PDB file of C-alpha atoms in Angstrom:
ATOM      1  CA  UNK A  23       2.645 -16.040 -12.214  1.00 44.00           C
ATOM      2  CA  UNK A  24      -0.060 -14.453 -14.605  1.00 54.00           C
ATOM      3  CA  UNK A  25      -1.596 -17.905 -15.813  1.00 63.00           C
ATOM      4  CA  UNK A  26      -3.059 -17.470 -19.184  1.00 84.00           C
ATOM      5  CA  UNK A  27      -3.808 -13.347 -18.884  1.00 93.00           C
ATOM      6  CA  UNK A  28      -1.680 -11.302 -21.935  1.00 94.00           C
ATOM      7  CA  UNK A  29       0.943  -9.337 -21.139  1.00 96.00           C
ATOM      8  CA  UNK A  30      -0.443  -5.226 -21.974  1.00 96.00           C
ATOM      9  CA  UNK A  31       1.254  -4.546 -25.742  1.00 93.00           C
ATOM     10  CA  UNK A  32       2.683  -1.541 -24.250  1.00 93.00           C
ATOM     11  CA  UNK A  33       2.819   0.767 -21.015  1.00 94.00           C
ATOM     12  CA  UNK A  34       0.831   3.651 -20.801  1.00 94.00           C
ATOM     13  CA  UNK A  35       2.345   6.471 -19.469  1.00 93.00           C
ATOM     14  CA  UNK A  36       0.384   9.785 -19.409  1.00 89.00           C
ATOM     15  CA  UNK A  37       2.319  12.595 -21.549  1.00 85.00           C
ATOM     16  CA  UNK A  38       4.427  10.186 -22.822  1.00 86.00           C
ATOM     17  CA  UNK A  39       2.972   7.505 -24.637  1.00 77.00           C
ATOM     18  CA  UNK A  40       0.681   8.601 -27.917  1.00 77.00           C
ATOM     19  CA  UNK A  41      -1.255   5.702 -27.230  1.00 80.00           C
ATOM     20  CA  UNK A  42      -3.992   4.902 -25.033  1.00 86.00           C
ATOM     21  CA  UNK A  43      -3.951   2.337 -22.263  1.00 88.00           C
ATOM     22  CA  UNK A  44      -4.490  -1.267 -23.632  1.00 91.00           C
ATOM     23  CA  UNK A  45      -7.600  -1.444 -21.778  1.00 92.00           C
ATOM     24  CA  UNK A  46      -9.189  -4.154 -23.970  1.00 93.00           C
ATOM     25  CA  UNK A  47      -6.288  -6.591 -22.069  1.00 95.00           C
ATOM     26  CA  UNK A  48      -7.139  -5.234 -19.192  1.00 96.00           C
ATOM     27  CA  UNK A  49     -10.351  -5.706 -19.509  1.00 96.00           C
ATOM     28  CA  UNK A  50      -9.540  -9.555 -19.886  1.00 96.00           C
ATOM     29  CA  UNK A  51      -7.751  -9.458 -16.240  1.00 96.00           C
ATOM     30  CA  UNK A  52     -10.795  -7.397 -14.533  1.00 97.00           C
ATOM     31  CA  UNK A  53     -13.223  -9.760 -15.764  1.00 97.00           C
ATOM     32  CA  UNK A  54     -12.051 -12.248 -13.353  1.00 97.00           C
ATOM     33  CA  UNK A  55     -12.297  -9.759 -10.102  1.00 98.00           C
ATOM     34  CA  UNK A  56     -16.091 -10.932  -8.596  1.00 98.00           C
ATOM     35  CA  UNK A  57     -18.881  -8.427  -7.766  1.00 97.00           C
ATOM     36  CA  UNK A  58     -17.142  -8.868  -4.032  1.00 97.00           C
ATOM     37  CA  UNK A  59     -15.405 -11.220  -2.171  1.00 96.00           C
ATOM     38  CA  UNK A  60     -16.436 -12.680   0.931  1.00 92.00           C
ATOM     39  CA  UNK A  61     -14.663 -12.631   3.496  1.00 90.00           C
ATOM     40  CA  UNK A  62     -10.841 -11.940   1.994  1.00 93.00           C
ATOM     41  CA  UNK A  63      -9.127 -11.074  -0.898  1.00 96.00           C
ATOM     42  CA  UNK A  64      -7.761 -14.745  -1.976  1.00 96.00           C
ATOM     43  CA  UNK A  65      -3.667 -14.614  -1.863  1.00 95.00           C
ATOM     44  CA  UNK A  66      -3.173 -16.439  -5.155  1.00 95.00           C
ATOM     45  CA  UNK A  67      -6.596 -14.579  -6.931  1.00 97.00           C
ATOM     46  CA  UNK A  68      -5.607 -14.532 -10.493  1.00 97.00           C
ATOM     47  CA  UNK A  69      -6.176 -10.834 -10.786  1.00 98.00           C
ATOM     48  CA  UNK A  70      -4.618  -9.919  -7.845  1.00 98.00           C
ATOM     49  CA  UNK A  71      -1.413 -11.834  -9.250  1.00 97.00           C
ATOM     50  CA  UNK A  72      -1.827  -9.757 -12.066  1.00 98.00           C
ATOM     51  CA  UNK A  73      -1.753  -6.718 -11.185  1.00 98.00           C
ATOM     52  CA  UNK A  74       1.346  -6.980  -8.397  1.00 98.00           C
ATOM     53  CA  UNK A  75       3.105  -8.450 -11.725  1.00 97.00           C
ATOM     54  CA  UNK A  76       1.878  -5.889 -13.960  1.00 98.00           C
ATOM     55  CA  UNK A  77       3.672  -3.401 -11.393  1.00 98.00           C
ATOM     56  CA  UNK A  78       7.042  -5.541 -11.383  1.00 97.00           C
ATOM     57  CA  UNK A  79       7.282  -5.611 -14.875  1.00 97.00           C
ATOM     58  CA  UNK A  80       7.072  -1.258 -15.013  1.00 97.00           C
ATOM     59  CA  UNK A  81       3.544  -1.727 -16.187  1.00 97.00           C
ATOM     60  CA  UNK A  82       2.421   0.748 -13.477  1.00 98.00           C
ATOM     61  CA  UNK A  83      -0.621   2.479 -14.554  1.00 97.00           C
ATOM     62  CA  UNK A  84      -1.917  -0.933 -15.605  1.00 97.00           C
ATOM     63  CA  UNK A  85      -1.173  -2.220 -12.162  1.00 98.00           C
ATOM     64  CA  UNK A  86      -2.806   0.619 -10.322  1.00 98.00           C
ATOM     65  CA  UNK A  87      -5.957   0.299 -12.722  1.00 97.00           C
ATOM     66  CA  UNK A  88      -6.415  -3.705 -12.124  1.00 98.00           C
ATOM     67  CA  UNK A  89      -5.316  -3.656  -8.507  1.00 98.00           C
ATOM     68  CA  UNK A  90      -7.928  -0.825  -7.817  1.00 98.00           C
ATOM     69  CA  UNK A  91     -10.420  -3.377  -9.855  1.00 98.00           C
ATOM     70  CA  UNK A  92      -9.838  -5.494  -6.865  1.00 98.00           C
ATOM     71  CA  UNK A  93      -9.754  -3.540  -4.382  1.00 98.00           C
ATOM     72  CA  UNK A  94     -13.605  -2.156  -5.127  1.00 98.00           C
ATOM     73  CA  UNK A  95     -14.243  -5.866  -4.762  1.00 98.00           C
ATOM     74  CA  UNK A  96     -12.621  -6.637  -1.255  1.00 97.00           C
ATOM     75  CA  UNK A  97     -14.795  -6.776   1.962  1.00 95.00           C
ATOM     76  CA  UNK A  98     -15.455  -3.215   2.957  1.00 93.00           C
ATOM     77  CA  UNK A  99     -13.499  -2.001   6.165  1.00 89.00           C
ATOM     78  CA  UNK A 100     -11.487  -4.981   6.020  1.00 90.00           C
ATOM     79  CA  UNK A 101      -7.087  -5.403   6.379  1.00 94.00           C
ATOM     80  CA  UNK A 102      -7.122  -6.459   2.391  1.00 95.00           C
ATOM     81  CA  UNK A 103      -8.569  -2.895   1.435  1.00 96.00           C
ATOM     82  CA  UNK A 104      -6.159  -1.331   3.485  1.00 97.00           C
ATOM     83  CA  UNK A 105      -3.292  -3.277   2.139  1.00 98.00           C
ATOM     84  CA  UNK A 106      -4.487  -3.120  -1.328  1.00 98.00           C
ATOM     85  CA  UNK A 107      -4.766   0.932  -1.351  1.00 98.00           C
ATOM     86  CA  UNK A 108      -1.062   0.658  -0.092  1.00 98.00           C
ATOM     87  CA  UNK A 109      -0.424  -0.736  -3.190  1.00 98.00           C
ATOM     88  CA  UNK A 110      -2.497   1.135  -5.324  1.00 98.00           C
ATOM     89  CA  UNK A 111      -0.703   4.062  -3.760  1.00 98.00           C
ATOM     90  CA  UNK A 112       3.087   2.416  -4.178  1.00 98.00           C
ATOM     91  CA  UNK A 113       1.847   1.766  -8.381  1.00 98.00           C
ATOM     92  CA  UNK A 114       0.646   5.446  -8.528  1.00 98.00           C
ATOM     93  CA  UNK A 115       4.389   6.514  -6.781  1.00 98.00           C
ATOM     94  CA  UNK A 116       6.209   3.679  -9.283  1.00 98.00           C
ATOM     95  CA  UNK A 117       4.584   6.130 -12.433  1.00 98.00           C
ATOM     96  CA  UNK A 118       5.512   9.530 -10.863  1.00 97.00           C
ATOM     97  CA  UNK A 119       8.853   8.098 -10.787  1.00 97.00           C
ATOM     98  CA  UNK A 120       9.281   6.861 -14.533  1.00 96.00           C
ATOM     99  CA  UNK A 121       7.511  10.476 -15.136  1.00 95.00           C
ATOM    100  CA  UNK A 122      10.223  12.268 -13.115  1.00 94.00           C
ATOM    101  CA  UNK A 123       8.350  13.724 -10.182  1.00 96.00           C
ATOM    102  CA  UNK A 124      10.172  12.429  -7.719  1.00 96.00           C
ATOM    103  CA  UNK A 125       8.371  14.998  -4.907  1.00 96.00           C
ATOM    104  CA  UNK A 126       4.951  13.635  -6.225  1.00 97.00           C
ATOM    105  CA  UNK A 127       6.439   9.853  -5.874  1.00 97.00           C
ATOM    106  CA  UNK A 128       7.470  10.404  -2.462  1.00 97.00           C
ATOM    107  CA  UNK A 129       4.713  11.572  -0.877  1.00 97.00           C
ATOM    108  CA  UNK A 130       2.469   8.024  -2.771  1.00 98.00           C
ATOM    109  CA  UNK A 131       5.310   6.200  -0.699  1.00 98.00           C
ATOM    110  CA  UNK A 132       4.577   8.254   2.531  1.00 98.00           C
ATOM    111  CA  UNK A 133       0.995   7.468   2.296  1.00 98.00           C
ATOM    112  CA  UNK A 134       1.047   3.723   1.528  1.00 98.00           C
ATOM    113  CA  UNK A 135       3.063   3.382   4.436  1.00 98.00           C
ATOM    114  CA  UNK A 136       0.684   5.430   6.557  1.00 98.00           C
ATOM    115  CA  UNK A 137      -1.897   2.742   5.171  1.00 98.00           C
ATOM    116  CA  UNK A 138       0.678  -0.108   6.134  1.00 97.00           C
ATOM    117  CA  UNK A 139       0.746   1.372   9.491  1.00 96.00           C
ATOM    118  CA  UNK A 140      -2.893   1.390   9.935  1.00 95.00           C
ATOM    119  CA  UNK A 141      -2.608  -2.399   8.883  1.00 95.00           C
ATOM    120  CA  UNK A 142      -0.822  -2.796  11.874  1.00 91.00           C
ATOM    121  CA  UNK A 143      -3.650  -1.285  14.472  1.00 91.00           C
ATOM    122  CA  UNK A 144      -5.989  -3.941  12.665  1.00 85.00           C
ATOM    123  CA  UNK A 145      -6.838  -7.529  14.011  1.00 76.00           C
ATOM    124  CA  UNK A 146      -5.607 -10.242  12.018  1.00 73.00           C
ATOM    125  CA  UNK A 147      -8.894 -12.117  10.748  1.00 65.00           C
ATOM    126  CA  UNK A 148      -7.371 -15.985  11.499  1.00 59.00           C
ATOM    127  CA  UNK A 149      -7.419 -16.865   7.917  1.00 64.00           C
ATOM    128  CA  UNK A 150      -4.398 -18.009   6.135  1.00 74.00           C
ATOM    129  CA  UNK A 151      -4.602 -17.756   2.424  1.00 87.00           C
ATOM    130  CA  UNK A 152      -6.215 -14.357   2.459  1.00 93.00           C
ATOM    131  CA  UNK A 153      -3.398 -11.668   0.710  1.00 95.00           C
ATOM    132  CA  UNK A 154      -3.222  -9.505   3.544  1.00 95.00           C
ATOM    133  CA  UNK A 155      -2.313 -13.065   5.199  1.00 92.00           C
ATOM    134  CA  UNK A 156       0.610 -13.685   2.418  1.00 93.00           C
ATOM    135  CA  UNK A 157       1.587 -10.604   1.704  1.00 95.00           C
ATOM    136  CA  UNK A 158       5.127  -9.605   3.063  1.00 95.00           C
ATOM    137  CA  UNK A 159       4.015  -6.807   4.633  1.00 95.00           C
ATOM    138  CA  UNK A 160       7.210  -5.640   7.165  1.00 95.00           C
ATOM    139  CA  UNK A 161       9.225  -6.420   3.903  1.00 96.00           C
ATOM    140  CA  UNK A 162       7.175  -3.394   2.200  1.00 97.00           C
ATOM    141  CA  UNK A 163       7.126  -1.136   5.006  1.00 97.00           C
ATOM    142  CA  UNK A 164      11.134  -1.556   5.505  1.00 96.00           C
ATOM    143  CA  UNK A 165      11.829  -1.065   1.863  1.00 96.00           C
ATOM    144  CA  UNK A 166       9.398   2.430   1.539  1.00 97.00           C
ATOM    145  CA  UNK A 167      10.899   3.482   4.693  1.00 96.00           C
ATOM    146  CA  UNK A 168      14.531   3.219   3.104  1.00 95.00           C
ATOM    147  CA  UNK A 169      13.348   5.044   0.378  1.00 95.00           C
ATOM    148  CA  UNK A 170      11.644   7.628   2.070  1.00 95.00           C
ATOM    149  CA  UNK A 171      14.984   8.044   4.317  1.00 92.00           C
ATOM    150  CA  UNK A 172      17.402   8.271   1.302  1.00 83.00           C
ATOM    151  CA  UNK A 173      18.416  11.036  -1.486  1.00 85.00           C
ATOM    152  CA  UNK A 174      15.934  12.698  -3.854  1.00 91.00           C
ATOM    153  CA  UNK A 175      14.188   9.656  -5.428  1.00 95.00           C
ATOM    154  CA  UNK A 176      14.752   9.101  -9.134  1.00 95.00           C
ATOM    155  CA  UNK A 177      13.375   6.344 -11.410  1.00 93.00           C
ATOM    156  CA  UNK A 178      15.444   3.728 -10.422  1.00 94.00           C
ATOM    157  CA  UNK A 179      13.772   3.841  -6.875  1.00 96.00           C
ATOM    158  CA  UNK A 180      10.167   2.247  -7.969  1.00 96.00           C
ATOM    159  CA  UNK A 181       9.257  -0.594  -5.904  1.00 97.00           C
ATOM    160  CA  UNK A 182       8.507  -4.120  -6.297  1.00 97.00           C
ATOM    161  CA  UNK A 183       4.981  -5.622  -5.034  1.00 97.00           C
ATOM    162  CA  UNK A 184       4.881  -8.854  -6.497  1.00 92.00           C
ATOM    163  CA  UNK A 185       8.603 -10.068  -6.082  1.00 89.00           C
ATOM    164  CA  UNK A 186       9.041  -8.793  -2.468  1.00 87.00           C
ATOM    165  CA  UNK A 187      11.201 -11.110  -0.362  1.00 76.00           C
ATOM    166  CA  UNK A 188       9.892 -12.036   3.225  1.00 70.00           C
ATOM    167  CA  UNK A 189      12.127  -9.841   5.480  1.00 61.00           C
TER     168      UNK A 189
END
């Protein structure tokens, strides 16, 4: 799924870890995210893979810091920004769960599906290997809802992004 790009040698997780981030492989990953992409965000764009795998492997602040890489690449006003802060957002809620603030987590989830349900008022562009194209998007916004409509979150509740099945 990740190609050739290294695996982080550990997770960072503020107040927790006594090390900083392992930027310098991250800095591998965010050297492959152009100046900006035309058009769309490519589905299978090798940082793009990354960083929804980075997230699936509890690797969250990594994931949030590579997929926000791409996202300042991605066609301003366009459906991959929106979809990509979603999952910035659900990375940032992942963390606040493995940090135990479950109130904190919660309200990431209720605003990357706000920014899923924006997705929906938006056009669909026509192309078909674009990520916002691929993405299972109704598969994302059913499994944050659940969440959201459940008990207290706790750190078992993070969510996938890279290993979502089509609903």
């Amino acid at each position: 799924m990740t190609g050739s790009l290294p695996w982080p040698q550990w997770a960072y997780v503020p107040g927790e870890t006594d090390l900083d981030a392992d930027c310098e492989t991250l800095d591998v990953a965010k050297a492959l995210v152009p100046a900006a992409f035309r058009g769309h965000v490519p589905a299978r764009h090798p940082a793009l893979r990354y960083g929804l795998a980075l997230n699936d492997r509890g690797y969250f602040w990594e994931s949030q810091e590579i997929l926000e890489a791409v996202w300042a690449a991605a066609p301003q006003r366009g459906r991959e920004r929106i979809l990509l802060r979603a999952c910035i957002y659900v990375a940032n809620a992942n963390l606040r769960l493995r940090i135990v603030r479950p109130h904190s987590a919660s309200c990431l989830f209720g605003e990357a599906l706000e920014e899923l349900r924006e997705l929906r008022t938006r056009k669909a562009s026509g192309g078909a290997d674009g990520f916002v194209d691929r993405f299972p998007t109704e598969a994302l916004v059913a499994l944050l809802q659940a969440k959201l409509g459940g008990q207290q979150l706790s750190k078992a509740d993070w969510v996938p992004l890279g290993t979502i099945p089509r609903s």
